[in-house]
CSV table of C-alpha atoms and ligand atoms in Angstrom, one decimal:
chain,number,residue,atom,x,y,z
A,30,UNK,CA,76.5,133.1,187.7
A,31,UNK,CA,72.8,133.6,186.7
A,32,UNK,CA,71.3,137.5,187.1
A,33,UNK,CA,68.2,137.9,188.8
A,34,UNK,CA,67.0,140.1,185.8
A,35,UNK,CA,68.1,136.7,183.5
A,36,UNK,CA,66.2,134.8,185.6
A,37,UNK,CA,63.5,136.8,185.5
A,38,UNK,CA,63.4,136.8,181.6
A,39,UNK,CA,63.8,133.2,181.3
A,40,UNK,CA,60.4,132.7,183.2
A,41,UNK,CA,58.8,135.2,181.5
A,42,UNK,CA,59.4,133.4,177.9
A,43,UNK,CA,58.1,130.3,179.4
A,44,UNK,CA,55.0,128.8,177.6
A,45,UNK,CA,51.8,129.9,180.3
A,46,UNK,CA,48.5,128.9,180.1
A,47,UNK,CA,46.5,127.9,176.9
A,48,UNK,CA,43.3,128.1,178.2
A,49,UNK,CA,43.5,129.3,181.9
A,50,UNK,CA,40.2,127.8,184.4
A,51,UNK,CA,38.8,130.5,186.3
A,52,UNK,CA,37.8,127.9,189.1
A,53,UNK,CA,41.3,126.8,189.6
A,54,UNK,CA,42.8,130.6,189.7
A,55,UNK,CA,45.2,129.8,186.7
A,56,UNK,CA,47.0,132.8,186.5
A,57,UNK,CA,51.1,132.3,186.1
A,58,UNK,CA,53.3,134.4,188.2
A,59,UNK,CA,55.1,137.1,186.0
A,60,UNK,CA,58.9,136.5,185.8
A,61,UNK,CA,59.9,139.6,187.9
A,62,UNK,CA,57.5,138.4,191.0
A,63,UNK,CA,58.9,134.7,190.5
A,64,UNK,CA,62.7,136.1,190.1
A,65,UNK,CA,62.1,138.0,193.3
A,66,UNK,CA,60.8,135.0,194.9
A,67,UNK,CA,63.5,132.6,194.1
A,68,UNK,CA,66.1,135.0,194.7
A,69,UNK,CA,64.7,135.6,198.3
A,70,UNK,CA,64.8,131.6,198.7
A,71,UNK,CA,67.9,131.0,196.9
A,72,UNK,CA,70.0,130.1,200.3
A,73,UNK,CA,67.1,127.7,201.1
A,74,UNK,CA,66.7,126.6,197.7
A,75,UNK,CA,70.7,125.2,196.3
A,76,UNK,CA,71.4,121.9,196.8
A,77,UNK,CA,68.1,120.7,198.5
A,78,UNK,CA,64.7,118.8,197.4
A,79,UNK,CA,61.8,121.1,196.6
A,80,UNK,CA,58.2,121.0,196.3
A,81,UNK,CA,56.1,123.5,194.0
A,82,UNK,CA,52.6,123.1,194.8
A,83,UNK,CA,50.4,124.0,192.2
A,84,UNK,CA,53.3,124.4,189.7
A,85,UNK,CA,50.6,125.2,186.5
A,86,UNK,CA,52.9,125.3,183.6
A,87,UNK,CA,56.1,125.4,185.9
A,88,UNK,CA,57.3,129.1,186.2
A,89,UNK,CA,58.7,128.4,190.2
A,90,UNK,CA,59.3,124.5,189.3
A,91,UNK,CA,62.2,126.0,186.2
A,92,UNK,CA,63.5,128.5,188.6
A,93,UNK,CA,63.9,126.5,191.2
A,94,UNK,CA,66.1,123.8,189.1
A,95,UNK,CA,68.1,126.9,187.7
A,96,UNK,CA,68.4,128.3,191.3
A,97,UNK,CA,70.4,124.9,191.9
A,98,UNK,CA,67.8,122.3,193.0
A,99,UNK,CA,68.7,119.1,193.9
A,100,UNK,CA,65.4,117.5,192.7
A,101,UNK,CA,62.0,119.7,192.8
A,102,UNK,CA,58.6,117.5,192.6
A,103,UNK,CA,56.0,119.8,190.6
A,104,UNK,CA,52.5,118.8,191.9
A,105,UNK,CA,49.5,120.3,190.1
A,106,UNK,CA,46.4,118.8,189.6
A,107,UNK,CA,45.5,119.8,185.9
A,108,UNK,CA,46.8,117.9,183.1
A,109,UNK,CA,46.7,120.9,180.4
A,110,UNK,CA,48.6,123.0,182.5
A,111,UNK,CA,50.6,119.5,183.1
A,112,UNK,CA,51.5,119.5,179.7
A,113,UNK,CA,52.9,122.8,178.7
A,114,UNK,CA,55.2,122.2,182.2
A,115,UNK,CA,56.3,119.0,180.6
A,116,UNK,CA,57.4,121.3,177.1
A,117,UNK,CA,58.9,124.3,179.5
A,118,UNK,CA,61.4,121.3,181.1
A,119,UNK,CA,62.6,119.8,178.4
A,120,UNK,CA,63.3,123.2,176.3
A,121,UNK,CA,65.3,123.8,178.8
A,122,UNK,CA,66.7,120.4,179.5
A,123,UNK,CA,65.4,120.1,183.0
A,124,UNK,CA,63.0,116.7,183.3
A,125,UNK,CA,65.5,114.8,184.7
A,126,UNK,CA,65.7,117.1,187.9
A,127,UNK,CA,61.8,117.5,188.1
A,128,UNK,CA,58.9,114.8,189.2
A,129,UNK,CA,55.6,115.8,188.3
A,130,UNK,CA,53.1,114.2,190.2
A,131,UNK,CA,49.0,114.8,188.9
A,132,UNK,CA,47.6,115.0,191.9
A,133,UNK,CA,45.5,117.5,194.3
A,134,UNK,CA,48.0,119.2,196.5
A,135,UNK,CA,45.7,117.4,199.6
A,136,UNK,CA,47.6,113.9,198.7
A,137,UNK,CA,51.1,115.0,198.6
A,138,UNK,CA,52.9,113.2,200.7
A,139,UNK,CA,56.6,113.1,200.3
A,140,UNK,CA,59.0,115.2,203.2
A,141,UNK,CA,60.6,117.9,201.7
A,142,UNK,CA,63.4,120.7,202.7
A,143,UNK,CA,61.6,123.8,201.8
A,144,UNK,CA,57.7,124.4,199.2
A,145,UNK,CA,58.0,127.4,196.4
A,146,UNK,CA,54.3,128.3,195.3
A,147,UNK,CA,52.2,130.5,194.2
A,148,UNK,CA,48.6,128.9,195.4
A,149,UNK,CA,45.2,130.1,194.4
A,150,UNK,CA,44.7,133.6,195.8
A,151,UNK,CA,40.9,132.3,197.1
A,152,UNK,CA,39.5,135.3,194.9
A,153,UNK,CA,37.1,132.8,192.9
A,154,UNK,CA,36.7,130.1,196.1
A,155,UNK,CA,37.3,131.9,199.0
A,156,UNK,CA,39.8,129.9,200.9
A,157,UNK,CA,41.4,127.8,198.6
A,158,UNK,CA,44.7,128.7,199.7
A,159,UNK,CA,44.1,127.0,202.8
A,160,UNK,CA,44.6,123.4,201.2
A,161,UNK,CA,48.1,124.6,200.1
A,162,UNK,CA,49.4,126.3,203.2
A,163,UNK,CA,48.2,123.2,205.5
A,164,UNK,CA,50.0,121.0,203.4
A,165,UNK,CA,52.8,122.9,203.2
A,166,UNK,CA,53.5,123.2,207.0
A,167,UNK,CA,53.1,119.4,207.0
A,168,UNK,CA,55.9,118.7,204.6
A,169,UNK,CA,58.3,121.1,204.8
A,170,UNK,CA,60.1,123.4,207.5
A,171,UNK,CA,60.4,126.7,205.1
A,172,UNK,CA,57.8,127.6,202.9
A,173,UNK,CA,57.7,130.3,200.7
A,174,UNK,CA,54.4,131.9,199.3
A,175,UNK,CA,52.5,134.5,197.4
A,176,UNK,CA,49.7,136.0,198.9
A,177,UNK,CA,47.2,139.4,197.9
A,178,UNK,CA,48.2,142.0,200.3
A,179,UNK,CA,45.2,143.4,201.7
A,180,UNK,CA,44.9,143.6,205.8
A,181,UNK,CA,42.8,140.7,205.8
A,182,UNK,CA,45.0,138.7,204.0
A,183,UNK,CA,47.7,139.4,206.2
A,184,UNK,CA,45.9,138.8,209.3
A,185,UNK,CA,45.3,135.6,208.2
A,186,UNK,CA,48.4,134.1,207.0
A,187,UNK,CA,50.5,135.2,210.1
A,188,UNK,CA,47.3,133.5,212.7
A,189,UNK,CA,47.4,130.5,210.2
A,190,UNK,CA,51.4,129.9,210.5
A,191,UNK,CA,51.2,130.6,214.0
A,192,UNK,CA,48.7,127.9,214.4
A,193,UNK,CA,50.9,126.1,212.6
A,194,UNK,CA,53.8,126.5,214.6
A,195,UNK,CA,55.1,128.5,212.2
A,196,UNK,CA,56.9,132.1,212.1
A,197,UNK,CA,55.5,134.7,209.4
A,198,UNK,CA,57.9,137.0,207.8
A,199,UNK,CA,56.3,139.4,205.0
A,200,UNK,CA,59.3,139.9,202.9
A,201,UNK,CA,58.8,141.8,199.7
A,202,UNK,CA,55.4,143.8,198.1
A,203,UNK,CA,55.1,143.6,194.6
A,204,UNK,CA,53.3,144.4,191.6
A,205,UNK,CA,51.1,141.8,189.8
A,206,UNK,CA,49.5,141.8,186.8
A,207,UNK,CA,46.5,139.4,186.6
A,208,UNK,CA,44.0,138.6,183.0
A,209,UNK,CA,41.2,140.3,183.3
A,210,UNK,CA,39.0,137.0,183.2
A,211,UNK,CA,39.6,137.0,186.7
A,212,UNK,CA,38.1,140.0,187.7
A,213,UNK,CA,34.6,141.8,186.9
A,214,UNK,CA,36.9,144.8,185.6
A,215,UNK,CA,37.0,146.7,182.4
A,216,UNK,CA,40.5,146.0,181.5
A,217,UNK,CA,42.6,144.1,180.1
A,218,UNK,CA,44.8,143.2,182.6
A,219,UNK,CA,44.7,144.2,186.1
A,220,UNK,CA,47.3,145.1,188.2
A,221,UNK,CA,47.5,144.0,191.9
A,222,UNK,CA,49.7,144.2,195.2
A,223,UNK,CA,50.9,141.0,196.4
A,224,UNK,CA,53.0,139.9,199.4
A,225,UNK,CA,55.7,137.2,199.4
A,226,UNK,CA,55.9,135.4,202.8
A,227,UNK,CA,58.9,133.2,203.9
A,228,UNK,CA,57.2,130.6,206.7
A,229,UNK,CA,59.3,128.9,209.0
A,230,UNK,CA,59.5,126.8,211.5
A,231,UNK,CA,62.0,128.0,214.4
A,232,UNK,CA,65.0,126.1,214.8
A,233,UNK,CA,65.3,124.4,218.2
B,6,SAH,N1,52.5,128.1,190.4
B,6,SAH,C1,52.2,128.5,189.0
B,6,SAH,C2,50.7,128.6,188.8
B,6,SAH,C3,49.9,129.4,189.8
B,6,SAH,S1,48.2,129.3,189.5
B,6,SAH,C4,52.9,129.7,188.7
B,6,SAH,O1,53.5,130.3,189.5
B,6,SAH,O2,52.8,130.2,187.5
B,6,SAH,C5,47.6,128.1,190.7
B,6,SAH,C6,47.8,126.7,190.2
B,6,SAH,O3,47.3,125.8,191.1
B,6,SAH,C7,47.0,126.3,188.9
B,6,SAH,O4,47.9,125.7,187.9
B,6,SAH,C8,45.9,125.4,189.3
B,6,SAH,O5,45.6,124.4,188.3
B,6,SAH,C9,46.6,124.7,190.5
B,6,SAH,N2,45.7,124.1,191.5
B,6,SAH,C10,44.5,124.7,191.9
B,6,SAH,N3,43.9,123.9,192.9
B,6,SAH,C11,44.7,122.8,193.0
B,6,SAH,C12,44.7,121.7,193.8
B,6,SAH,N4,43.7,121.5,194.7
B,6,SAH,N5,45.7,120.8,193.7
B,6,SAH,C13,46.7,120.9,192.8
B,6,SAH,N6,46.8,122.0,192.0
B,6,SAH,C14,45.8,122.9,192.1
């Protein structure tokens, strides 16, 4: 039986980002924040088909397929990041579980029975996590995301998934730690709060 902490150090020794793009918030999610994630979705997660949207070099896609995945399709629209995915699956033996589909998450189109992601936060575009929550609702019945946790934030997401038709639960609050390309700050890396959201629609 896999440990969260395992789990959490097997993502963490995955290959990340060569040369992350600023524009498309490339920023991997640190093992802990992805182990907690996966471990809040593991129910949700065994035995059924998965999407990751925005997968980048595959952190939730590999945990996902270790949490017991019966296929997961990794959509991400850059092929760098594309490629070190494609290295991080097959050192652990995991292609054959995973289709990776380069496309923008706006022309997925397949059903699925629950999204894992971590989407772009909308710190460099405001508002590009609205593509990924949109498409989410429309393909899947439980989604789990990450989101900053500031008030704003918060006040969106839960008037979005109602919109939606979807319920908000704010699970977990975490610590983050983002490159400091990201930010206009001094340091290296920068630590930030995040929230991790399970969305759902209410079974009738
Ligand atoms: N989910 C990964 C990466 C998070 S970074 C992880 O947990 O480590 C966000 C990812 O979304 C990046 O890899 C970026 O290239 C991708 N992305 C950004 N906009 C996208 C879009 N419109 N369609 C598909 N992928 C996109």
């Amino acid at each position: 039986m896999l440990r969260k902490k395992h789990l959490a150090m097997i993502l963490s020794k995955l290959e990340g980002f060569h040369n992350p793009k600023p524009d498309l918030e490339q920023y991997r999610t640190p093992g802990d924040v992805a182990a907690e994630l996966l471990w809040i979705a593991s129910g949700d997660i065994r035995g059924s088909t998965v999407a990751d949207l925005g997968a980048g070099t595959g952190v939730l896609t590999v945990g996902a397929c270790l949490m017991g995945a019966k296929e997961v399709y990794a959509v991400e629209i850059d092929p760098e990041a594309i490629e070190v995915l494609g290295r991080n699956l097959e050192s652990l033996g995991l292609s054959g579980k995973v289709r990776v589909l380069r496309e923008d998450v706006a022309e997925f189109s397949d059903r699925v029975d629950v999204v894992v992601m971590n989407p772009p936060f909308g710190s460099q575009n405001p508002h590009s996590d609205r593509p990924f929550l949109s498409k989410a609702f429309e393909v899947a019945d439980v989604v789990y995301s990450i989101h900053l946790a500031k008030p704003e934030v918060r006040g969106f997401i839960k008037a979005f998934a109602i919109d939606h038709g979807f319920m908000p639960d704010l699970i977990k609050t975490l610590q983050f730690e983002i490159p400091a390309i990201f930010s206009f700050h001094r340091r290296r890396l920068e630590r930030i709060k995040v929230d991790i959201y399970r969305l759902y629609v209410e079974p009738r």
